[in-house]
Amino acid sequence: MVRKVAIFLSAVIMLVFFMGGCTDRARDMEQVSKNERIIIRFSHVVAESTPKGKAAKRFAQLVHERTNGRVEVQVYPNSTLYKDGEEFKALLENNVQIIAPATAKLTKMFPQWQVFDLPFIFDSYDEVHRAMDGQVGKRLFALLEQRNVLGLAMWDNGFKQMSATRPLKSVADFKGLTFRIMPSPVLARQFELLGAETKELPFNEVYGALQEGEVDGAENPLSNFYTKKFHQVQSHLTISNHGYLGYAVLTNKTFWNSLPEDVKRVLEETMKEVTRWERQEAQRLNDQVLEELKKSREINIHYLTDKEKQQWQEALHPIYREYADIGGELLREIME
Ligand code: LMR
């Protein structure tokens, strides 16, 4: 008898669960019919736990909530959909609807974007944001519109640090080393002026190249450095803050213009909110990673001294004159 009651009760419980599931699904279906649903594919190349990775996921989640599932943002991290060198073309062809490449990756097509790669151009996040959110950002986004690409936001990763297989303190320490760079002529020139060689590589190949000794060093903000475990294949890290790495969050303009006005509004507002959050999160994550690296003692960490910084800056000075021919106005605006 007791057994029969137990069987009956479990059957009732299962039925209740099953019906609950059905009601949820039914409610979802009521809210958005299949034809109404809008899918946005968001592709990027870094880990999910980086500032960009986390912000992309947060954007997707908030958009889902705020549109009751009508808009689904599908996030593809870690180059799983498109890798460096592929994603911009995919965006132009509307095979992906949002990408957020490091600004350096736009510079071959739009040389003015190299302004963000200039070494020691920004001293603080505040300066970076004033440029991004002001005239500089506006002008740079206007260039992209000529290719039917719309800038939605600019996100931070953070200030870049140098790593290598030997200590990097004075300029002389760079001699004979090869550094992985992103595809930006200013970055190639930066290392050339420091006396090093360079090799352009997509982000997903950096770990292997460092491990195999194909390159000896790299530059990256610490959240990228740590999440891709570069500390396992690099013995020395210099906290140099010598350059900045940020992202242009981009969409296909034709796709964007095809969206209903109310959806656009939600996407725009959510993007603004996530951008504010992302910028704080980027700083927090980079600081946290530095503490973790210090604690782990897996890598030798050196803080660039003022004297060393001055020596690097002197060596790098010609790069400003050279860039002025490409983006003099942007440079002036930042300097002012
Ligand atoms: C890199 O290639 O080093 C970075 O731009 C990757 C990224 O998107 O942060």
CSV table of C-alpha atoms and ligand atoms in Angstrom, one decimal:
chain,number,residue,atom,x,y,z
A,1,MET,CA,0.0,0.0,0.0
A,2,VAL,CA,2.8,2.4,1.0
A,3,ARG,CA,4.6,1.5,-2.2
A,4,LYS,CA,1.5,2.3,-4.3
A,5,VAL,CA,1.0,5.7,-2.6
A,6,ALA,CA,4.7,6.5,-3.2
A,7,ILE,CA,4.4,5.5,-6.9
A,8,PHE,CA,1.3,7.6,-7.2
A,9,LEU,CA,2.9,10.6,-5.5
A,10,SER,CA,6.0,10.5,-7.7
A,11,ALA,CA,3.8,10.3,-10.8
A,12,VAL,CA,1.9,13.4,-9.7
A,13,ILE,CA,5.1,15.2,-9.0
A,14,MET,CA,6.5,14.4,-12.4
A,15,LEU,CA,3.3,15.5,-14.1
A,16,VAL,CA,3.4,18.8,-12.2
A,17,PHE,CA,7.1,19.3,-13.3
A,18,PHE,CA,6.3,18.4,-16.9
A,19,MET,CA,3.3,20.7,-17.1
A,20,GLY,CA,5.4,23.5,-15.5
A,21,GLY,CA,7.9,23.0,-18.3
A,22,CYS,CA,5.2,23.1,-20.9
A,23,THR,CA,3.7,26.2,-19.6
A,24,ASP,CA,7.1,28.0,-19.6
A,25,ARG,CA,7.7,26.9,-23.1
A,26,ALA,CA,4.2,27.8,-24.1
A,27,ARG,CA,4.6,31.3,-22.6
A,28,ASP,CA,7.9,31.8,-24.5
A,29,MET,CA,6.2,30.7,-27.7
A,30,GLU,CA,3.3,33.1,-27.1
A,31,GLN,CA,5.7,36.0,-26.6
A,32,VAL,CA,7.6,35.5,-29.8
A,33,SER,CA,6.5,33.5,-32.8
A,34,LYS,CA,9.3,32.0,-34.8
A,35,ASN,CA,9.0,34.5,-37.6
A,36,GLU,CA,9.3,37.4,-35.2
A,37,ARG,CA,12.5,36.2,-33.5
A,38,ILE,CA,15.6,38.2,-34.4
A,39,ILE,CA,18.9,36.4,-34.1
A,40,ILE,CA,22.1,38.5,-33.7
A,41,ARG,CA,25.4,36.6,-33.9
A,42,PHE,CA,28.2,38.3,-31.9
A,43,SER,CA,31.6,36.9,-32.6
A,44,HIS,CA,34.9,37.6,-30.8
A,45,VAL,CA,38.3,36.1,-30.3
A,46,VAL,CA,39.0,36.2,-26.5
A,47,ALA,CA,38.0,34.1,-23.5
A,48,GLU,CA,34.6,34.4,-21.9
A,49,SER,CA,36.1,35.6,-18.7
A,50,THR,CA,37.8,38.6,-20.2
A,51,PRO,CA,36.2,42.1,-20.1
A,52,LYS,CA,35.0,41.7,-23.7
A,53,GLY,CA,33.8,38.1,-23.2
A,54,LYS,CA,31.8,39.0,-20.1
A,55,ALA,CA,30.3,42.2,-21.6
A,56,ALA,CA,29.2,40.3,-24.7
A,57,LYS,CA,27.4,37.7,-22.5
A,58,ARG,CA,25.9,40.4,-20.3
A,59,PHE,CA,24.6,42.2,-23.4
A,60,ALA,CA,23.0,39.0,-24.7
A,61,GLN,CA,21.3,38.3,-21.4
A,62,LEU,CA,19.9,41.8,-20.9
A,63,VAL,CA,18.7,42.0,-24.5
A,64,HIS,CA,16.9,38.6,-24.0
A,65,GLU,CA,15.2,39.8,-20.8
A,66,ARG,CA,14.3,43.2,-22.2
A,67,THR,CA,12.8,41.9,-25.4
A,68,ASN,CA,11.1,38.9,-23.8
A,69,GLY,CA,13.2,36.6,-26.0
A,70,ARG,CA,12.3,38.3,-29.2
A,71,VAL,CA,15.9,39.2,-29.8
A,72,GLU,CA,18.5,36.4,-29.3
A,73,VAL,CA,22.1,37.5,-29.2
A,74,GLN,CA,24.2,34.4,-29.8
A,75,VAL,CA,27.8,35.0,-28.5
A,76,TYR,CA,30.7,33.0,-30.1
A,77,PRO,CA,33.9,33.6,-28.0
A,78,ASN,CA,37.5,32.3,-28.5
A,79,SER,CA,37.5,32.6,-32.3
A,80,THR,CA,35.0,29.7,-32.5
A,81,LEU,CA,33.0,31.4,-35.3
A,82,TYR,CA,35.5,33.7,-37.0
A,83,LYS,CA,39.1,34.5,-36.1
A,84,ASP,CA,41.1,37.6,-36.6
A,85,GLY,CA,41.3,38.5,-40.2
A,86,GLU,CA,38.0,36.9,-40.9
A,87,GLU,CA,35.5,38.6,-38.7
A,88,PHE,CA,35.4,42.0,-40.5
A,89,LYS,CA,34.7,40.4,-43.9
A,90,ALA,CA,32.0,38.2,-42.2
A,91,LEU,CA,30.4,41.4,-40.8
A,92,LEU,CA,30.4,43.1,-44.2
A,93,GLU,CA,28.6,40.0,-45.6
A,94,ASN,CA,26.2,40.0,-42.7
A,95,ASN,CA,27.2,36.5,-41.7
A,96,VAL,CA,27.8,37.9,-38.3
A,97,GLN,CA,26.0,40.9,-37.0
A,98,ILE,CA,28.2,42.2,-34.1
A,99,ILE,CA,32.0,42.0,-33.8
A,100,ALA,CA,34.3,43.8,-31.3
A,101,PRO,CA,37.8,43.7,-32.7
A,102,ALA,CA,40.7,45.4,-31.0
A,103,THR,CA,41.0,48.8,-32.7
A,104,ALA,CA,44.5,47.8,-34.0
A,105,LYS,CA,42.8,45.2,-36.2
A,106,LEU,CA,41.0,48.0,-38.2
A,107,THR,CA,44.2,49.9,-39.0
A,108,LYS,CA,45.1,48.2,-42.3
A,109,MET,CA,41.8,49.4,-43.8
A,110,PHE,CA,41.5,52.6,-41.8
A,111,PRO,CA,45.0,53.8,-40.9
A,112,GLN,CA,43.7,56.7,-38.8
A,113,TRP,CA,42.6,54.1,-36.2
A,114,GLN,CA,46.3,53.6,-35.4
A,115,VAL,CA,46.0,56.6,-33.1
A,116,PHE,CA,45.0,54.2,-30.3
A,117,ASP,CA,48.2,52.2,-30.8
A,118,LEU,CA,50.6,55.1,-30.3
A,119,PRO,CA,52.8,54.3,-27.4
A,120,PHE,CA,52.4,56.4,-24.2
A,121,ILE,CA,49.6,58.5,-25.8
A,122,PHE,CA,47.2,58.0,-22.9
A,123,ASP,CA,48.1,58.3,-19.2
A,124,SER,CA,44.8,57.3,-17.8
A,125,TYR,CA,41.5,55.7,-18.6
A,126,ASP,CA,39.9,59.0,-18.2
A,127,GLU,CA,42.0,60.4,-21.1
A,128,VAL,CA,41.2,57.3,-23.2
A,129,HIS,CA,37.4,57.7,-22.6
A,130,ARG,CA,37.5,61.4,-23.5
A,131,ALA,CA,39.0,60.5,-26.8
A,132,MET,CA,36.7,57.5,-27.5
A,133,ASP,CA,33.5,59.3,-26.5
A,134,GLY,CA,34.4,62.7,-28.1
A,135,GLN,CA,35.3,64.0,-31.5
A,136,VAL,CA,38.1,61.4,-32.0
A,137,GLY,CA,35.7,58.5,-31.6
A,138,LYS,CA,33.1,60.2,-33.8
A,139,ARG,CA,35.5,60.8,-36.7
A,140,LEU,CA,36.9,57.3,-36.5
A,141,PHE,CA,33.4,55.8,-36.6
A,142,ALA,CA,32.5,58.0,-39.6
A,143,LEU,CA,35.3,56.4,-41.5
A,144,LEU,CA,33.7,52.9,-41.0
A,145,GLU,CA,30.4,54.1,-42.3
A,146,GLN,CA,31.9,54.5,-45.7
A,147,ARG,CA,32.1,50.6,-45.7
A,148,ASN,CA,28.6,50.2,-44.4
A,149,VAL,CA,29.7,49.5,-40.9
A,150,LEU,CA,28.2,51.2,-37.9
A,151,GLY,CA,30.0,51.8,-34.6
A,152,LEU,CA,27.9,50.9,-31.6
A,153,ALA,CA,30.3,51.5,-28.8
A,154,MET,CA,33.9,51.5,-27.7
A,155,TRP,CA,34.9,49.1,-25.0
A,156,ASP,CA,38.1,48.9,-22.9
A,157,ASN,CA,40.5,46.1,-22.4
A,158,GLY,CA,43.2,48.2,-20.8
A,159,PHE,CA,46.8,49.2,-20.8
A,160,LYS,CA,49.2,46.8,-22.4
A,161,GLN,CA,52.2,45.2,-20.6
A,162,MET,CA,55.3,43.7,-22.2
A,163,SER,CA,56.3,40.1,-21.8
A,164,ALA,CA,59.2,38.1,-23.0
A,165,THR,CA,61.7,35.3,-22.4
A,166,ARG,CA,64.0,37.8,-20.7
A,167,PRO,CA,63.7,40.9,-18.6
A,168,LEU,CA,62.6,44.0,-20.4
A,169,LYS,CA,63.9,47.1,-18.6
A,170,SER,CA,66.1,49.2,-20.9
A,171,VAL,CA,65.6,49.7,-24.6
A,172,ALA,CA,68.7,47.5,-25.2
A,173,ASP,CA,66.9,44.5,-23.8
A,174,PHE,CA,64.6,44.4,-26.9
A,175,LYS,CA,67.5,43.8,-29.3
A,176,GLY,CA,67.4,40.4,-30.9
A,177,LEU,CA,63.9,39.5,-29.8
A,178,THR,CA,60.9,39.0,-32.0
A,179,PHE,CA,57.5,40.2,-30.7
A,180,ARG,CA,54.0,39.1,-31.8
A,181,ILE,CA,52.0,42.0,-32.9
A,182,MET,CA,48.5,42.8,-34.0
A,183,PRO,CA,48.2,44.0,-37.6
A,184,SER,CA,49.0,47.7,-37.1
A,185,PRO,CA,52.0,49.4,-38.8
A,186,VAL,CA,52.3,51.7,-35.7
A,187,LEU,CA,52.8,48.6,-33.5
A,188,ALA,CA,55.4,47.2,-36.0
A,189,ARG,CA,57.2,50.6,-35.9
A,190,GLN,CA,57.1,50.7,-32.1
A,191,PHE,CA,59.1,47.5,-31.8
A,192,GLU,CA,61.4,48.5,-34.6
A,193,LEU,CA,62.3,51.7,-32.8
A,194,LEU,CA,62.9,49.6,-29.6
A,195,GLY,CA,65.3,47.4,-31.7
A,196,ALA,CA,63.1,44.3,-32.0
A,197,GLU,CA,61.7,42.3,-34.8
A,198,THR,CA,57.9,41.6,-35.2
A,199,LYS,CA,55.6,39.0,-36.5
A,200,GLU,CA,51.9,39.6,-37.1
A,201,LEU,CA,49.8,36.7,-35.7
A,202,PRO,CA,46.1,36.2,-35.0
A,203,PHE,CA,45.3,36.1,-31.3
A,204,ASN,CA,44.4,32.4,-31.3
A,205,GLU,CA,48.0,31.5,-32.5
A,206,VAL,CA,49.9,33.5,-29.9
A,207,TYR,CA,50.2,30.9,-27.2
A,208,GLY,CA,51.6,28.3,-29.7
A,209,ALA,CA,54.0,30.8,-31.2
A,210,LEU,CA,55.3,31.7,-27.7
A,211,GLN,CA,55.6,28.1,-26.7
A,212,GLU,CA,57.4,27.1,-29.9
A,213,GLY,CA,59.8,30.0,-29.7
A,214,GLU,CA,58.5,31.4,-33.0
A,215,VAL,CA,58.2,34.7,-31.2
A,216,ASP,CA,59.9,35.7,-27.9
A,217,GLY,CA,57.5,38.1,-26.5
A,218,ALA,CA,54.2,39.9,-26.8
A,219,GLU,CA,52.2,42.9,-25.5
A,220,ASN,CA,48.7,42.6,-24.0
A,221,PRO,CA,46.6,43.8,-21.2
A,222,LEU,CA,46.8,41.3,-18.3
A,223,SER,CA,43.3,39.9,-18.6
A,224,ASN,CA,44.2,38.6,-22.1
A,225,PHE,CA,47.6,37.5,-20.9
A,226,TYR,CA,46.3,35.5,-18.0
A,227,THR,CA,43.2,33.9,-19.5
A,228,LYS,CA,45.3,32.6,-22.4
A,229,LYS,CA,47.9,31.4,-20.0
A,230,PHE,CA,50.8,33.3,-21.6
A,231,HIS,CA,52.5,33.3,-18.2
A,232,GLN,CA,53.2,29.6,-18.7
A,233,VAL,CA,55.3,30.4,-21.8
A,234,GLN,CA,56.8,33.7,-20.8
A,235,SER,CA,59.3,34.1,-18.0
A,236,HIS,CA,59.3,37.9,-17.6
A,237,LEU,CA,56.6,40.5,-17.5
A,238,THR,CA,57.2,44.3,-17.4
A,239,ILE,CA,54.4,46.4,-16.1
A,240,SER,CA,54.9,49.2,-18.6
A,241,ASN,CA,51.4,50.5,-19.4
A,242,HIS,CA,53.1,51.6,-22.6
A,243,GLY,CA,50.1,51.4,-24.8
A,244,TYR,CA,46.3,50.9,-24.7
A,245,LEU,CA,44.1,48.2,-26.2
A,246,GLY,CA,40.4,48.9,-26.7
A,247,TYR,CA,37.6,47.6,-28.9
A,248,ALA,CA,35.3,48.9,-31.5
A,249,VAL,CA,31.9,47.3,-31.1
A,250,LEU,CA,30.6,47.2,-34.7
A,251,THR,CA,27.5,46.1,-36.6
A,252,ASN,CA,26.5,45.8,-40.2
A,253,LYS,CA,24.6,49.0,-41.2
A,254,THR,CA,22.1,47.4,-43.6
A,255,PHE,CA,21.3,44.8,-40.9
A,256,TRP,CA,20.9,47.5,-38.3
A,257,ASN,CA,18.6,49.7,-40.5
A,258,SER,CA,16.4,46.6,-41.1
A,259,LEU,CA,15.6,46.3,-37.4
A,260,PRO,CA,12.3,47.6,-36.0
A,261,GLU,CA,12.6,50.9,-34.2
A,262,ASP,CA,11.7,49.5,-30.8
A,263,VAL,CA,14.3,46.8,-31.0
A,264,LYS,CA,17.0,49.3,-32.0
A,265,ARG,CA,16.1,51.4,-29.0
A,266,VAL,CA,16.5,48.5,-26.6
A,267,LEU,CA,19.8,47.5,-28.2
A,268,GLU,CA,21.1,51.0,-28.1
A,269,GLU,CA,20.2,51.6,-24.5
A,270,THR,CA,21.5,48.2,-23.4
A,271,MET,CA,24.7,48.7,-25.3
A,272,LYS,CA,25.2,52.1,-23.4
A,273,GLU,CA,24.6,50.5,-20.1
A,274,VAL,CA,26.8,47.5,-20.8
A,275,THR,CA,29.6,49.8,-22.0
A,276,ARG,CA,29.6,51.6,-18.7
A,277,TRP,CA,29.8,48.3,-16.9
A,278,GLU,CA,32.4,46.9,-19.2
A,279,ARG,CA,34.8,49.7,-18.7
A,280,GLN,CA,34.7,49.3,-14.9
A,281,GLU,CA,34.9,45.6,-15.2
A,282,ALA,CA,38.0,45.8,-17.4
A,283,GLN,CA,39.9,47.8,-14.8
A,284,ARG,CA,38.8,45.5,-12.0
A,285,LEU,CA,39.8,42.3,-13.9
A,286,ASN,CA,43.2,43.7,-15.0
A,287,ASP,CA,44.0,44.7,-11.4
A,288,GLN,CA,42.8,41.4,-10.1
A,289,VAL,CA,44.9,39.4,-12.5
A,290,LEU,CA,48.0,41.4,-11.6
A,291,GLU,CA,47.4,40.4,-7.9
A,292,GLU,CA,47.0,36.8,-8.9
A,293,LEU,CA,50.1,36.8,-11.0
A,294,LYS,CA,52.1,38.3,-8.2
A,295,LYS,CA,50.8,35.7,-5.7
A,296,SER,CA,51.4,32.8,-8.0
A,297,ARG,CA,55.1,33.7,-8.5
A,298,GLU,CA,54.9,31.9,-11.9
A,299,ILE,CA,56.5,34.8,-13.7
A,300,ASN,CA,59.1,37.5,-12.8
A,301,ILE,CA,57.4,40.9,-12.7
A,302,HIS,CA,59.2,44.2,-13.1
A,303,TYR,CA,57.6,47.6,-12.8
A,304,LEU,CA,59.1,50.0,-15.4
A,305,THR,CA,60.8,52.8,-13.5
A,306,ASP,CA,60.4,56.5,-14.4
A,307,LYS,CA,63.9,56.6,-15.8
A,308,GLU,CA,63.3,53.5,-17.9
A,309,LYS,CA,60.0,54.9,-19.1
A,310,GLN,CA,61.7,58.1,-20.2
A,311,GLN,CA,64.3,56.1,-22.2
A,312,TRP,CA,61.5,54.1,-23.9
A,313,GLN,CA,59.6,57.3,-24.7
A,314,GLU,CA,62.7,59.0,-26.2
A,315,ALA,CA,63.3,56.0,-28.4
A,316,LEU,CA,59.7,55.9,-29.5
A,317,HIS,CA,59.3,59.6,-30.2
A,318,PRO,CA,59.7,59.5,-34.0
A,319,ILE,CA,56.5,57.5,-34.2
A,320,TYR,CA,54.4,60.6,-33.4
A,321,ARG,CA,55.8,62.6,-36.3
A,322,GLU,CA,55.2,59.7,-38.6
A,323,TYR,CA,51.6,59.2,-37.5
A,324,ALA,CA,50.9,62.9,-37.8
A,325,ASP,CA,51.0,62.5,-41.6
A,326,ILE,CA,48.1,60.0,-41.3
A,327,GLY,CA,46.0,61.4,-38.5
A,328,GLY,CA,47.3,64.8,-37.6
A,329,GLU,CA,43.9,66.2,-36.6
A,330,LEU,CA,43.1,63.3,-34.3
A,331,LEU,CA,46.5,63.6,-32.7
A,332,ARG,CA,46.0,67.3,-32.1
A,333,GLU,CA,42.6,66.7,-30.6
A,334,ILE,CA,44.0,64.2,-28.2
A,335,MET,CA,46.9,66.4,-27.2
A,336,GLU,CA,44.6,69.3,-26.6
B,1,LMR,C1,45.1,40.6,-29.4
B,1,LMR,O1,45.0,40.1,-30.6
B,1,LMR,O2,46.1,40.6,-28.8
B,1,LMR,C2,43.9,41.2,-28.8
B,1,LMR,O3,43.4,42.1,-29.6
B,1,LMR,C3,42.8,40.2,-28.6
B,1,LMR,C4,41.5,40.9,-28.1
B,1,LMR,O4,40.6,40.9,-28.9
B,1,LMR,O5,41.6,41.4,-27.0
